[in-house]
Amino acid sequence: MGNGRHVAAGAGRVSRMSLWRAAISECVRLRRSPLIALHLACGLIAGIACGAYFGVAPWDPRLGSDAFVQLVGALMPLMVAVVCGLDVDGEREASGLANLLAVPSRRIALAARVLVLWLLGIIAMAVALGSFAGVIGAFGRDAFSAGVYARAAAGMAAGSLVLYVASVWLALALGRNAAIGVGAAGLACALFAVGGLAHGLVTGELTAASSGALGYVPFAWAERLGSLLVELGLAADAGLRAVIWQLEVTSVLALVVTAICLVVLLVWIGFFEEGRKGE
């Protein structure tokens, strides 16, 4: 009888642990974390510095906006790895991962952790693009409407979710340094995918639409989806059809692979046992 009451109570706790409640708990936890300030500072610094540069540089401001979106997107693999690595490392030191492993539902707790970190990344991208647009506009070099920048932020957000899933897994399974090392390799991959950030500025080429095989690697999806949504406003005729085709293919690929990776992560966490400290 006693065991029956214990099982029933445990089942009740699981049923009360919803994704929404877990996400709210994560938000409360992050109020004491430097990660919020870090995201806002990085977004503002990048947006203001690059906006000021393209506000006075001789480049076409529309191509400059495309290059800036590519820069932010290319940085995402490394930035996500650093954020996830620091977050998991801090959790290890503070509680031995108890807030992820010693809870009624590990899967809900981990899904909430990934969701909230991803939302922080979206905020940082929105701040970066918003400040960039504001600064370049203040120089009298309006490039695109606010809607284009909003779509670019949405594209980068969609392409970056898989990075959070992978980085959290790496940080849990192999430690912070492994996650950051892979993120650094991802940054290089994303830069090579568009032939370098200056390539489009110099040649006028729509580099996200012509990034080749590297554009289909997950490290490049945040960069590519954001940039393709900018290049929709630059392309014409056959170029426009190429941009739309690449946008459709990359979006479907990102959706499918991200969903599979998320399911695998949530299944894996049910069997994970902490046996090492992050380094």
Coordinates of N, CA and C in Angstrom, one line a residue, residues 70-79 163 180-193 197 219-220 223:
Q70 N 25.4 37.5 -42.4 CA 26.3 36.3 -42.5 C 27.3 36.2 -41.3
L71 N 27.8 37.4 -40.9 CA 28.7 37.4 -39.8 C 28.1 36.9 -38.5
V72 N 26.9 37.4 -38.2 CA 26.2 37.0 -37.0 C 25.8 35.5 -37.1
G73 N 25.4 35.0 -38.3 CA 25.0 33.6 -38.4 C 26.3 32.7 -38.3
A74 N 27.4 33.2 -38.9 CA 28.6 32.4 -38.9 C 29.2 32.3 -37.4
L75 N 28.9 33.3 -36.6 CA 29.4 33.3 -35.2 C 28.6 32.4 -34.3
M76 N 27.4 32.0 -34.8 CA 26.5 31.3 -33.9 C 27.0 29.9 -33.5
P77 N 27.7 29.1 -34.3 CA 28.2 27.8 -33.8 C 29.1 28.0 -32.6
L78 N 30.0 29.0 -32.6 CA 30.9 29.2 -31.5 C 30.2 29.8 -30.3
M79 N 29.4 30.8 -30.6 CA 28.7 31.5 -29.5 C 27.8 30.6 -28.8
L163 N 22.0 23.8 -33.3 CA 23.3 24.1 -32.6 C 23.2 24.0 -31.1
I180 N 33.0 23.7 -27.1 CA 33.6 24.9 -27.7 C 34.5 24.6 -28.8
G181 N 35.3 23.5 -28.8 CA 36.1 23.1 -29.9 C 35.3 22.8 -31.1
V182 N 34.2 22.1 -31.0 CA 33.4 21.8 -32.1 C 32.7 23.1 -32.7
G183 N 32.4 24.0 -31.7 CA 31.8 25.2 -32.2 C 32.8 26.1 -33.0
A184 N 34.0 26.1 -32.6 CA 35.1 26.8 -33.3 C 35.2 26.2 -34.7
A185 N 35.2 24.9 -34.8 CA 35.2 24.3 -36.2 C 34.0 24.7 -37.0
G186 N 32.8 24.8 -36.3 CA 31.6 25.2 -37.0 C 31.7 26.6 -37.5
L187 N 32.3 27.5 -36.8 CA 32.5 28.9 -37.2 C 33.3 28.9 -38.5
A188 N 34.4 28.1 -38.6 CA 35.2 28.1 -39.8 C 34.4 27.5 -41.0
C189 N 33.6 26.5 -40.7 CA 32.8 25.9 -41.7 C 31.8 26.9 -42.3
A190 N 31.2 27.6 -41.4 CA 30.2 28.6 -41.9 C 30.8 29.7 -42.7
L191 N 32.0 30.1 -42.3 CA 32.7 31.2 -43.1 C 33.1 30.7 -44.5
F192 N 33.6 29.4 -44.5 CA 34.0 28.9 -45.8 C 32.7 28.7 -46.7
A193 N 31.6 28.4 -46.1 CA 30.4 28.2 -46.9 C 30.0 29.3 -47.8
L197 N 33.5 36.5 -45.6 CA 32.4 37.6 -45.4 C 32.6 38.7 -46.5
F219 N 26.2 23.6 -39.3 CA 26.9 24.8 -38.8 C 26.6 26.0 -39.6
A220 N 26.2 25.8 -40.9 CA 26.0 27.0 -41.7 C 24.5 27.4 -41.8
E223 N 23.5 31.0 -40.5 CA 24.0 32.0 -41.5 C 23.2 32.0 -42.8

